[in-house]
PDB file of C-alpha atoms and ligand atoms in Angstrom:
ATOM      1  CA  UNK A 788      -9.338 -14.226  15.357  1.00 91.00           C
ATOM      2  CA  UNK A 789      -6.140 -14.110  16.553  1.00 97.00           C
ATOM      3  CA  UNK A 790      -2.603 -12.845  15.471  1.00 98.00           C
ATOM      4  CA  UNK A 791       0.484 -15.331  14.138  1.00 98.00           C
ATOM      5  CA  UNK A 792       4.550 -14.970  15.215  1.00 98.00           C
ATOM      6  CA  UNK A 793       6.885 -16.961  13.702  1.00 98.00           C
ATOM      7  CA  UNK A 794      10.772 -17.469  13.988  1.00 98.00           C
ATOM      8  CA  UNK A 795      12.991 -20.978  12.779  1.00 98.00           C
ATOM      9  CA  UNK A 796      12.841 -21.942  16.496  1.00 98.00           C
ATOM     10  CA  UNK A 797      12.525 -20.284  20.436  1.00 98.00           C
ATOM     11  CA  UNK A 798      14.046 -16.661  19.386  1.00 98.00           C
ATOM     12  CA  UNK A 799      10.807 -15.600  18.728  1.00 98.00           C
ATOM     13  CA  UNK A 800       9.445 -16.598  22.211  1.00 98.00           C
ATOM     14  CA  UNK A 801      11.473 -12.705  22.977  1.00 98.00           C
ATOM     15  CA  UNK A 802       9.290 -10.850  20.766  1.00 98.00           C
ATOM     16  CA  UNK A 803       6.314 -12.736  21.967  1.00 98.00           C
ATOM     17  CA  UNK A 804       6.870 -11.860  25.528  1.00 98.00           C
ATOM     18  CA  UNK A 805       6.341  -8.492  24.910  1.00 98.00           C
ATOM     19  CA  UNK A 806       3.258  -8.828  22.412  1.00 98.00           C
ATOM     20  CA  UNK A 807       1.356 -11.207  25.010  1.00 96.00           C
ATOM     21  CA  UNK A 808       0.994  -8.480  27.528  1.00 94.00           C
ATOM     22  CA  UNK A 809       0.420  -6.180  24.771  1.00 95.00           C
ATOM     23  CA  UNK A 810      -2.552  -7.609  22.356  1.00 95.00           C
ATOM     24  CA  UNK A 811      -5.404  -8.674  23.619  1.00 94.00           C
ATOM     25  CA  UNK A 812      -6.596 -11.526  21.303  1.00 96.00           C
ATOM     26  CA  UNK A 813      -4.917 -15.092  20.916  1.00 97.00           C
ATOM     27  CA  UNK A 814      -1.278 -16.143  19.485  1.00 98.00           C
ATOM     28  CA  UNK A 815      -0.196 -18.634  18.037  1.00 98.00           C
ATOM     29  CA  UNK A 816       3.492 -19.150  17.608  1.00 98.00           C
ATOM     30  CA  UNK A 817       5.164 -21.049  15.467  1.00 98.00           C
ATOM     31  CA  UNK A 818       9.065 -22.191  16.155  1.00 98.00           C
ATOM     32  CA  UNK A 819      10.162 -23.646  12.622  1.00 98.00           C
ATOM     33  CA  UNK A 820      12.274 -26.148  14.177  1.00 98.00           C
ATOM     34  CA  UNK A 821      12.868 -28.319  11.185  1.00 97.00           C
ATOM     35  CA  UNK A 822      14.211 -25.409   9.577  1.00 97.00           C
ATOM     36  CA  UNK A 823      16.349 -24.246  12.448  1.00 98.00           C
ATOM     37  CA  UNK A 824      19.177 -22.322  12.331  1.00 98.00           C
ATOM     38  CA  UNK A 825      17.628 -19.417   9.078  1.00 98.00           C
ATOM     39  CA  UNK A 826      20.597 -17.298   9.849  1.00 98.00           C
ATOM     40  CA  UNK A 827      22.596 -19.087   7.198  1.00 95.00           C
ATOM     41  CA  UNK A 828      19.790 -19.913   4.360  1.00 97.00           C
ATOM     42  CA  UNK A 829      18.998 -17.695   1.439  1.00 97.00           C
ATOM     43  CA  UNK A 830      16.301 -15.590   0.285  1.00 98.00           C
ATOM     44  CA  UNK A 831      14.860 -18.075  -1.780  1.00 98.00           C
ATOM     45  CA  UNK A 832      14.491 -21.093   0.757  1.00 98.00           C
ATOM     46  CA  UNK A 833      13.023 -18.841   3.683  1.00 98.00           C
ATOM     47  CA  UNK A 834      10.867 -17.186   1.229  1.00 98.00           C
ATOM     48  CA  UNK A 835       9.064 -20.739   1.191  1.00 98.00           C
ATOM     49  CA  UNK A 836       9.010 -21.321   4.641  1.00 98.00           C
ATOM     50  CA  UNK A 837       7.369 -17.953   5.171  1.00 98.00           C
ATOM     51  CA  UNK A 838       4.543 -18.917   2.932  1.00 97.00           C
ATOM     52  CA  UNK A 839       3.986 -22.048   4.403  1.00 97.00           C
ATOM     53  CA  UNK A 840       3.887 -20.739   7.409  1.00 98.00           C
ATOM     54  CA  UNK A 841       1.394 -17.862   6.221  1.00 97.00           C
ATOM     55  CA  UNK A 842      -1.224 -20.744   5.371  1.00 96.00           C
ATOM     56  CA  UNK A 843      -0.492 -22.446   8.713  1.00 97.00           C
ATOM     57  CA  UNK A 844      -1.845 -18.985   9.971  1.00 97.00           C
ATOM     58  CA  UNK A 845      -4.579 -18.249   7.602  1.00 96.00           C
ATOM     59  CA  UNK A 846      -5.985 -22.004   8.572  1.00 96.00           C
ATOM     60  CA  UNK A 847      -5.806 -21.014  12.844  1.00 96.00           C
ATOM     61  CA  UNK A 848      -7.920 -17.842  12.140  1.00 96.00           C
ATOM     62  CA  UNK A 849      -5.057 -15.343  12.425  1.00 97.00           C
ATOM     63  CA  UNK A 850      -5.771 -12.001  10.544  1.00 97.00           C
ATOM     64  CA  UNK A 851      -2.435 -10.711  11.277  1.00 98.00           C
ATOM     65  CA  UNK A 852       1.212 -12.106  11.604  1.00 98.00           C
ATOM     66  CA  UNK A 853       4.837 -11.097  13.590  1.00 98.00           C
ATOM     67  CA  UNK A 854       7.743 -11.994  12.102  1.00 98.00           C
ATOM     68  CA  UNK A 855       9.779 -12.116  15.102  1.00 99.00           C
ATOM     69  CA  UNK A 856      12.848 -13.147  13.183  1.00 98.00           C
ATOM     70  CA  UNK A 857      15.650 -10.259  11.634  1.00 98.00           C
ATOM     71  CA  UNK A 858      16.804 -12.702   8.927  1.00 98.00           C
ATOM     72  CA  UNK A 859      13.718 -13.735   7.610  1.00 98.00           C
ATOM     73  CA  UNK A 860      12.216 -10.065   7.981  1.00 98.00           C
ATOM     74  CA  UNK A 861      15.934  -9.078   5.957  1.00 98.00           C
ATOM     75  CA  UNK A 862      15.978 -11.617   3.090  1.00 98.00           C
ATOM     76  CA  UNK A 863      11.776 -12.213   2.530  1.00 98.00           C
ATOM     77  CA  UNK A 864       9.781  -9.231   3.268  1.00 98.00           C
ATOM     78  CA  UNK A 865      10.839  -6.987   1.093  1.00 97.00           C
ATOM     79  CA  UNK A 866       9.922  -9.315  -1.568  1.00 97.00           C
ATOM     80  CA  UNK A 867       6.214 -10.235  -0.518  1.00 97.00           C
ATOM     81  CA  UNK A 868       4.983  -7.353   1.806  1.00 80.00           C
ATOM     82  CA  UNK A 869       2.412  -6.517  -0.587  1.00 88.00           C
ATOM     83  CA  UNK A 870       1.206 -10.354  -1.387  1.00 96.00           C
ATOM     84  CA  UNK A 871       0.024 -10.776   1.934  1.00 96.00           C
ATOM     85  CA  UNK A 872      -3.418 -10.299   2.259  1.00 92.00           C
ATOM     86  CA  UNK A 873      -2.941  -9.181   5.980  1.00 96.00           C
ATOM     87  CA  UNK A 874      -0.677  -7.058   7.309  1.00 97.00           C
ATOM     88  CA  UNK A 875       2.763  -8.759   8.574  1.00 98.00           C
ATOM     89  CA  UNK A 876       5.036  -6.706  10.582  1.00 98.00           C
ATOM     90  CA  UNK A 877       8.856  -7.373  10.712  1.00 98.00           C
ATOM     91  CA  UNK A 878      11.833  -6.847  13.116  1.00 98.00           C
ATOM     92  CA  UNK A 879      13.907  -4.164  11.107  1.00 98.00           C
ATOM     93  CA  UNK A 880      12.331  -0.813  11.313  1.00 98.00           C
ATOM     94  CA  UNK A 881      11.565  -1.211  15.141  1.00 98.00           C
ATOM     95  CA  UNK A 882      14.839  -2.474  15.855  1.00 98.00           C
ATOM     96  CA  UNK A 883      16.098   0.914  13.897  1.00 98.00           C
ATOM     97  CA  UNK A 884      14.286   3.040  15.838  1.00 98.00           C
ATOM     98  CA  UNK A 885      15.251   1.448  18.758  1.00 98.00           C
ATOM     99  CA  UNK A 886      19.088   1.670  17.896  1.00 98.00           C
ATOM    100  CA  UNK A 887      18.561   5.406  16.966  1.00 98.00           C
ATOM    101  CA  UNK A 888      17.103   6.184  20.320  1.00 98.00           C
ATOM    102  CA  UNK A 889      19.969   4.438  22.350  1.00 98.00           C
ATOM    103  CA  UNK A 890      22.791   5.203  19.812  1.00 97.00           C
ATOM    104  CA  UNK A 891      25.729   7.723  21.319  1.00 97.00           C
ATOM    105  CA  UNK A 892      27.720   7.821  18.048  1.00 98.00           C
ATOM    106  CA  UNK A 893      28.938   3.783  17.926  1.00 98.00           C
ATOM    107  CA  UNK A 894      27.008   1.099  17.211  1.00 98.00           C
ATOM    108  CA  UNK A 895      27.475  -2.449  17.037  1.00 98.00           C
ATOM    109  CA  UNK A 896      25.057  -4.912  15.200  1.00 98.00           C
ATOM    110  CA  UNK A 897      25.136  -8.628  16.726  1.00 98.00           C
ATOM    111  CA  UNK A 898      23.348 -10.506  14.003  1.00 98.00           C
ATOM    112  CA  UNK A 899      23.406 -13.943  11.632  1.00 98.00           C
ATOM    113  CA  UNK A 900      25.081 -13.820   9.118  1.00 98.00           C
ATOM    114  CA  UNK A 901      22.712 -13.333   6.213  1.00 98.00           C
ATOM    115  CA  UNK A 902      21.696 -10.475   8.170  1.00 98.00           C
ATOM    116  CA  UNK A 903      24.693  -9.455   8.432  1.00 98.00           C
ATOM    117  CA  UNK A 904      25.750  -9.664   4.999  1.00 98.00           C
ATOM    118  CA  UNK A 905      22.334  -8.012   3.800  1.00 98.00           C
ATOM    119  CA  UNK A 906      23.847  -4.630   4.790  1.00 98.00           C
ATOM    120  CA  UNK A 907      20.511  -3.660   6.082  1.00 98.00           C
ATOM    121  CA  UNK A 908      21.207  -2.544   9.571  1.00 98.00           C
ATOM    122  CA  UNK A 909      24.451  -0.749   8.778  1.00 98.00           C
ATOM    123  CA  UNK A 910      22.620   0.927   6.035  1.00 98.00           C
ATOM    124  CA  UNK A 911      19.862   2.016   7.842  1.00 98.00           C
ATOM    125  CA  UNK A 912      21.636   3.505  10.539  1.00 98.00           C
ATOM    126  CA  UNK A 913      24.342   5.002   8.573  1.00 98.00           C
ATOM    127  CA  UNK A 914      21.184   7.029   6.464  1.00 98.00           C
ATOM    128  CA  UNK A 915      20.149   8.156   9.417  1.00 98.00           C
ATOM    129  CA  UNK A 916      23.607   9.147  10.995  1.00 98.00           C
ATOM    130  CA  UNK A 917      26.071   9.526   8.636  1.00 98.00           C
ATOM    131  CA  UNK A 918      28.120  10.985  11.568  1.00 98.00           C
ATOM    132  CA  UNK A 919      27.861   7.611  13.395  1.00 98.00           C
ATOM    133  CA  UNK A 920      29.960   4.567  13.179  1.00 98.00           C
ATOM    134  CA  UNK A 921      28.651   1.260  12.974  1.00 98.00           C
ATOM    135  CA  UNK A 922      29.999  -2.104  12.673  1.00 98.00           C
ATOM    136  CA  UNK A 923      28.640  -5.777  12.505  1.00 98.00           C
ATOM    137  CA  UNK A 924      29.249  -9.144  13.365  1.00 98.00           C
ATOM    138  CA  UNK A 925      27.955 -12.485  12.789  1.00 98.00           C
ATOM    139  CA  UNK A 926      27.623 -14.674  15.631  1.00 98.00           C
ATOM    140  CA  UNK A 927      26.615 -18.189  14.136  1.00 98.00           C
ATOM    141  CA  UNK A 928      27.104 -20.636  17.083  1.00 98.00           C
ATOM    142  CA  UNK A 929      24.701 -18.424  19.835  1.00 98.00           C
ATOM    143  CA  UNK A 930      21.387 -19.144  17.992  1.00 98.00           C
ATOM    144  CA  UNK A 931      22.381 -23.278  18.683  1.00 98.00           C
ATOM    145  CA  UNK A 932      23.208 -22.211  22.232  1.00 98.00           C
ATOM    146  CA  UNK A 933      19.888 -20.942  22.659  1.00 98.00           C
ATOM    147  CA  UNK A 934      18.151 -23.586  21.065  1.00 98.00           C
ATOM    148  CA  UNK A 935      19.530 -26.070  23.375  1.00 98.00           C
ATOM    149  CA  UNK A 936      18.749 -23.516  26.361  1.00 98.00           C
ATOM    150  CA  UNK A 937      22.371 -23.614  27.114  1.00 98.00           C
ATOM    151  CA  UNK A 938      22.064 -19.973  27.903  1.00 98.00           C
ATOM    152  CA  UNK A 939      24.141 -20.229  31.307  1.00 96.00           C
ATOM    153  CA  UNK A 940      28.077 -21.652  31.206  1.00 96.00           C
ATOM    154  CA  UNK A 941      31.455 -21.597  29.900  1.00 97.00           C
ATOM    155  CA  UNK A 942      30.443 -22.932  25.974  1.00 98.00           C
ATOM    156  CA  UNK A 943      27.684 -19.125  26.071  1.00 98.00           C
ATOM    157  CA  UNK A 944      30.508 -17.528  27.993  1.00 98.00           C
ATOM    158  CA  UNK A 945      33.357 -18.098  25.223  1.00 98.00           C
ATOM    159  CA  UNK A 946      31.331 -17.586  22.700  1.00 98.00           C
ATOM    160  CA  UNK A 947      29.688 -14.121  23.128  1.00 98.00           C
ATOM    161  CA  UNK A 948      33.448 -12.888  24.729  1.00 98.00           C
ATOM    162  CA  UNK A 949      34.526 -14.197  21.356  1.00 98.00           C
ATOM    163  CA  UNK A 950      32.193 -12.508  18.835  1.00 98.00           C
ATOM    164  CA  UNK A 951      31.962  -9.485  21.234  1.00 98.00           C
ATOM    165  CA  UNK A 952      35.691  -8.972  21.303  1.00 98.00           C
ATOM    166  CA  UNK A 953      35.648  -7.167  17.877  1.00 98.00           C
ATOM    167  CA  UNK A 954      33.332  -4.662  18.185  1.00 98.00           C
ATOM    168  CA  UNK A 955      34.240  -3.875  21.771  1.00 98.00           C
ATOM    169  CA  UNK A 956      37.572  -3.619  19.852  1.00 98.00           C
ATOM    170  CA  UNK A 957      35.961  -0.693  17.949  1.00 98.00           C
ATOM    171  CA  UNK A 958      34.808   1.162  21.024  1.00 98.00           C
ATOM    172  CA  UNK A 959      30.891   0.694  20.585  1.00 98.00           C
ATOM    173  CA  UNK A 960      28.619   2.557  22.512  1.00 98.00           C
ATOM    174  CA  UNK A 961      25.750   0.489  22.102  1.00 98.00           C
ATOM    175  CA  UNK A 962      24.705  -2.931  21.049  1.00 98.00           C
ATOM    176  CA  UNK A 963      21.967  -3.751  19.009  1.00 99.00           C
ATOM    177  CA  UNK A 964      20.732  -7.321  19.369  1.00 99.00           C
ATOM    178  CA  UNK A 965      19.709  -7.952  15.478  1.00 98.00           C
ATOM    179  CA  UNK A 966      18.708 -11.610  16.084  1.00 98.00           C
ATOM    180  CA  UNK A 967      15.698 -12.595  18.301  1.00 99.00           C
ATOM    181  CA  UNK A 968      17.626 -15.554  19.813  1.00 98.00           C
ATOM    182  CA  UNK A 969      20.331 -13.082  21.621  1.00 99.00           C
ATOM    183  CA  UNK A 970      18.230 -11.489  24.221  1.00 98.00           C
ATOM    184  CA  UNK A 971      17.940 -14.606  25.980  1.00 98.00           C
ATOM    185  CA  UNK A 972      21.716 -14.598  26.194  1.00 98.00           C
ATOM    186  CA  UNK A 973      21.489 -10.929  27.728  1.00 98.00           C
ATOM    187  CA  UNK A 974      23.410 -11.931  31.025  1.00 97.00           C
ATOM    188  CA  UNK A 975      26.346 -12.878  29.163  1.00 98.00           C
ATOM    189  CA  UNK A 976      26.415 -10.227  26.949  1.00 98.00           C
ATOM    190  CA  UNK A 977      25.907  -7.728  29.977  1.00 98.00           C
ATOM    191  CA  UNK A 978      28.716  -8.955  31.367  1.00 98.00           C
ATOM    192  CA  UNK A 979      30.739  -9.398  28.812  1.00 98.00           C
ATOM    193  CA  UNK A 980      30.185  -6.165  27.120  1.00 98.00           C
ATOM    194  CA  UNK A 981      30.481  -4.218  31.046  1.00 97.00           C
ATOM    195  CA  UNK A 982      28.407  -1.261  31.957  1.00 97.00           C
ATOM    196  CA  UNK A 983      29.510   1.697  29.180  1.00 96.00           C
ATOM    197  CA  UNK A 984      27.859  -0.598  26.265  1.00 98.00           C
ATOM    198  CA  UNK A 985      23.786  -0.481  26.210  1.00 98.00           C
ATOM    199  CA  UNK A 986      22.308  -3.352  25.102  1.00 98.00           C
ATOM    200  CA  UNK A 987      19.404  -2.440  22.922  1.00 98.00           C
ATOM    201  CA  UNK A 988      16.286  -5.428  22.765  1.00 98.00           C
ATOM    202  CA  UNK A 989      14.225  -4.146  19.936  1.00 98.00           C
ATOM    203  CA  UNK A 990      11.196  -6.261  21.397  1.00 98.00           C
ATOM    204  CA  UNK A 991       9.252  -2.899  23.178  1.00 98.00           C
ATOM    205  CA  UNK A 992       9.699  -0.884  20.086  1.00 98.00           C
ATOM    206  CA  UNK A 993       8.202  -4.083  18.037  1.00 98.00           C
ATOM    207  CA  UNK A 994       5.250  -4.675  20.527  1.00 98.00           C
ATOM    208  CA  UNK A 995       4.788  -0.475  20.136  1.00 97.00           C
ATOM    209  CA  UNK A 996       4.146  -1.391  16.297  1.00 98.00           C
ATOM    210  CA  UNK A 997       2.098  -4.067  16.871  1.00 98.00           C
ATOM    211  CA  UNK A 998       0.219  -1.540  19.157  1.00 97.00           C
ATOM    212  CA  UNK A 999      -0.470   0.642  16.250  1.00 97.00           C
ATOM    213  CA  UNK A1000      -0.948  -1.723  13.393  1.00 96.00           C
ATOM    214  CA  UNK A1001      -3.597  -3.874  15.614  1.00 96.00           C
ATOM    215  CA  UNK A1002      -5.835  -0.875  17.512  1.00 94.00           C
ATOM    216  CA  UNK A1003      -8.828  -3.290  17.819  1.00 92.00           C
ATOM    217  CA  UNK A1004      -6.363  -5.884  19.683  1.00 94.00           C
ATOM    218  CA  UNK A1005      -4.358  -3.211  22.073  1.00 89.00           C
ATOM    219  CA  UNK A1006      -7.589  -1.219  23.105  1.00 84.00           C
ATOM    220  CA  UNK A1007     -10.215  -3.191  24.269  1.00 78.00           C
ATOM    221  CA  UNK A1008     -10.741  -6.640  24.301  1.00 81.00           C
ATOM    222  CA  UNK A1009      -8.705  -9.059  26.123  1.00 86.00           C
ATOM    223  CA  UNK A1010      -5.271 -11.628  25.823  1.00 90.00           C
ATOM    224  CA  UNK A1011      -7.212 -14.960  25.078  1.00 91.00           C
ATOM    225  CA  UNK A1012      -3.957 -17.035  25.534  1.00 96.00           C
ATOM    226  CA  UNK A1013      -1.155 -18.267  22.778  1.00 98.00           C
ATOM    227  CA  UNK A1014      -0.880 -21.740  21.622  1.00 98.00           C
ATOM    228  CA  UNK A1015       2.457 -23.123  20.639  1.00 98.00           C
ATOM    229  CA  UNK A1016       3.435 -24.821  17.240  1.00 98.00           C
ATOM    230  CA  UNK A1017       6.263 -26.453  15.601  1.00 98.00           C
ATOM    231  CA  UNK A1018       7.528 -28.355  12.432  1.00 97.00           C
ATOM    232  CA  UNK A1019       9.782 -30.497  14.732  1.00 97.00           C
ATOM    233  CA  UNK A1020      10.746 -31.542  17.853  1.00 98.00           C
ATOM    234  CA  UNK A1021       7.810 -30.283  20.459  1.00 98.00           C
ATOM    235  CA  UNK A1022       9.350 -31.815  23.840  1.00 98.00           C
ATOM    236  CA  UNK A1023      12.284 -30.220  22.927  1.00 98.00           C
ATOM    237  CA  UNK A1024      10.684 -26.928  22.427  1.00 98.00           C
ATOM    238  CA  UNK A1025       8.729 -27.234  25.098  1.00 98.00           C
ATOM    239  CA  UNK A1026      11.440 -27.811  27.663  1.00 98.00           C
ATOM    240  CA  UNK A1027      13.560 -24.915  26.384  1.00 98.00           C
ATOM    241  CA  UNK A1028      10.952 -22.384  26.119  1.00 98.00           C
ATOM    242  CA  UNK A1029       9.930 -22.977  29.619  1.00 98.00           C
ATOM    243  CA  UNK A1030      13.714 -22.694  30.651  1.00 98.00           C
ATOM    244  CA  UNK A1031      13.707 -19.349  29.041  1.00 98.00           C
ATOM    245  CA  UNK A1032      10.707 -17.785  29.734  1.00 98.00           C
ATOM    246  CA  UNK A1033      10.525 -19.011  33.249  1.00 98.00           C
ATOM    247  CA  UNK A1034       6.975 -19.909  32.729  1.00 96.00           C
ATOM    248  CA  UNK A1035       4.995 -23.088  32.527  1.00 97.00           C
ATOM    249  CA  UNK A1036       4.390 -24.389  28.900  1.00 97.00           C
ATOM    250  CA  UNK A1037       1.700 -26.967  29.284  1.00 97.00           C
ATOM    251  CA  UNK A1038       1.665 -28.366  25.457  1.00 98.00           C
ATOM    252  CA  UNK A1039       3.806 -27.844  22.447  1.00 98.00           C
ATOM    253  CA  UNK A1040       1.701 -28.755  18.758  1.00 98.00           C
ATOM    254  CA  UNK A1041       3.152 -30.836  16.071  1.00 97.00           C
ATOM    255  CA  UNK A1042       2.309 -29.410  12.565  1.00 95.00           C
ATOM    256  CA  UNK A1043       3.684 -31.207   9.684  1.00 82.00           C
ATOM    257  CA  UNK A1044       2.844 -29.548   6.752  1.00 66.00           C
ATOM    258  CA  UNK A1045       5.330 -26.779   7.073  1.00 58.00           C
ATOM    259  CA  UNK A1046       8.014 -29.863   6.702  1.00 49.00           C
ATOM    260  CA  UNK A1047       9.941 -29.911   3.506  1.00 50.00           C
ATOM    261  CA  UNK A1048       8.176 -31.249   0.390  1.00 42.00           C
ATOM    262  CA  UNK A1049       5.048 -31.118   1.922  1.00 43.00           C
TER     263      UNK A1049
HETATM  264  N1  DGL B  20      15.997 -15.541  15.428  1.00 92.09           N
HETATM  265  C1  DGL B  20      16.171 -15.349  14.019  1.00 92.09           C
HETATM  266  C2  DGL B  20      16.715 -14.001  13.695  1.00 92.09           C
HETATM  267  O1  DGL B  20      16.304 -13.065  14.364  1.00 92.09           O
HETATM  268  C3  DGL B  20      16.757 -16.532  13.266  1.00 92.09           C
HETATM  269  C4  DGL B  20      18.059 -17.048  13.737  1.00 92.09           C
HETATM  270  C5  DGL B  20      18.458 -18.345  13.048  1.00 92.09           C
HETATM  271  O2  DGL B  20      17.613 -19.252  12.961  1.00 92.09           O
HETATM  272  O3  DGL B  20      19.589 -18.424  12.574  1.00 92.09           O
HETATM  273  O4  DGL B  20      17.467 -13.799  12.789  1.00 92.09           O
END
């Protein structure tokens, strides 16, 4: 048995640092790499990736799957929660709750742009506190940044000044970090968005779900270790991951099948 997480690449790897100290069975992630970047793909196109991916799962043993991604838990889930034949948690409603907690009245939403333009996160929070504000913006070239673990440096620097600038701008409270790529950029956004701006990582609140949705994991038992998995790319993967967790990642699977037209 063991429990699948998914995202088009490493963002992921930020949800699944929480959930591997949390769930005490295996993991296996998978980085859709040949996919990679979602932020800018439609419902339709990730809706295929996420069933491909949900066989990849079902043929590892995994009763359960994480999808550690906010576009693809935007655009898809809605559509197929129910077709799933086990449960599948998204990003959205932790990262809500998360937001609500830290909120002080202004919140901004860092997020791709299909996220973005779903609405979903300024509609959420707005329901919840119509006396808030809350503004978005898209931040399309950090989720390349990350992928190439060029987290550090002038090119991460410019850009998350840039798409910060805005909604600092506005006079935000608080941050939300509505793609799972961005907490790995934290450091620059810390410093970029100074000390009256919290930063909220929606990955505890996530894990907290998980928690709940997978008792027989979080109670007893014990963390059996995660394997690694990609449609593209493994070395790659490999040597980023381990640049961004900090941690040794001793082998990074090829699995073809989840490549286009197959
Ligand atoms: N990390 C994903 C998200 O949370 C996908 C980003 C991308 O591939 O554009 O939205």
């Amino acid at each position: 048995m063991a429990i699948g997480i998914y995202d088009s690449g490493v963002g992921g790897l930020s949800i699944w640092r929480e959930l591997q100290v949390r769930l005490k069975t295996r993991l296996i992630y998978f980085g859709d790499t040949a996919h990679v970047p979602y932020g800018e793909k439609g419902a339709d196109e990730l809706e295929g990736y996420f069933w491909n991916i949900m066989n990849f799962f079902r043929s590892r043993g995994c009763v359960g799957a994480v999808v550690a991604c906010n576009t693809t838990s935007t655009l898809v889930l809605p559509r197929v929660k129910d077709k799933v034949e086990y449960p599948v948690l998204g990003i959205v409603e932790g990262a809500v709750e998360a937001t609500l907690a830290a909120g002080n009245g202004s919140v901004g939403i860092l997020a791709t742009k299909a996220t973005v333009e779903s609405g979903v996160y300024q509609r959420a929070l707005s329901e919840a506190r119509p006396d808030w504000q809350v503004y978005a913006q898209s931040a399309p070239r950090l989720v390349p940044l990350v992928e190439g673990g060029q987290v550090e440096g002038k090119k991460a620097e410019e850009a998350v000044r840039e798409y910060l600038e805005p909604l600092l701008a506005k006079g935000i409270d608080t941050l939300l970090l509505g793609c799972t790529h961005y907490p790995f950029l934290r450091e620059q956004l810390e410093r970029a968005a100074g000390s009256g701006v919290r930063i909220v990582d929606p990955a505890p609140y996530i894990a907290q779900r998980a928690e709940a949705i997978w008792p027989q994991f979080s109670q007893g038992g014990e963390y059996l270790g995660s394997e690694f998995w990609v449609s593209a790319k493994p070395e790659a993967f490999r040597q980023t991951a381990q640049k961004l967790l900090g941690t040794e990642i001793k082998h990074v699977h090829f699995h073809e099948d989840v490549e286009e037209g197959k």
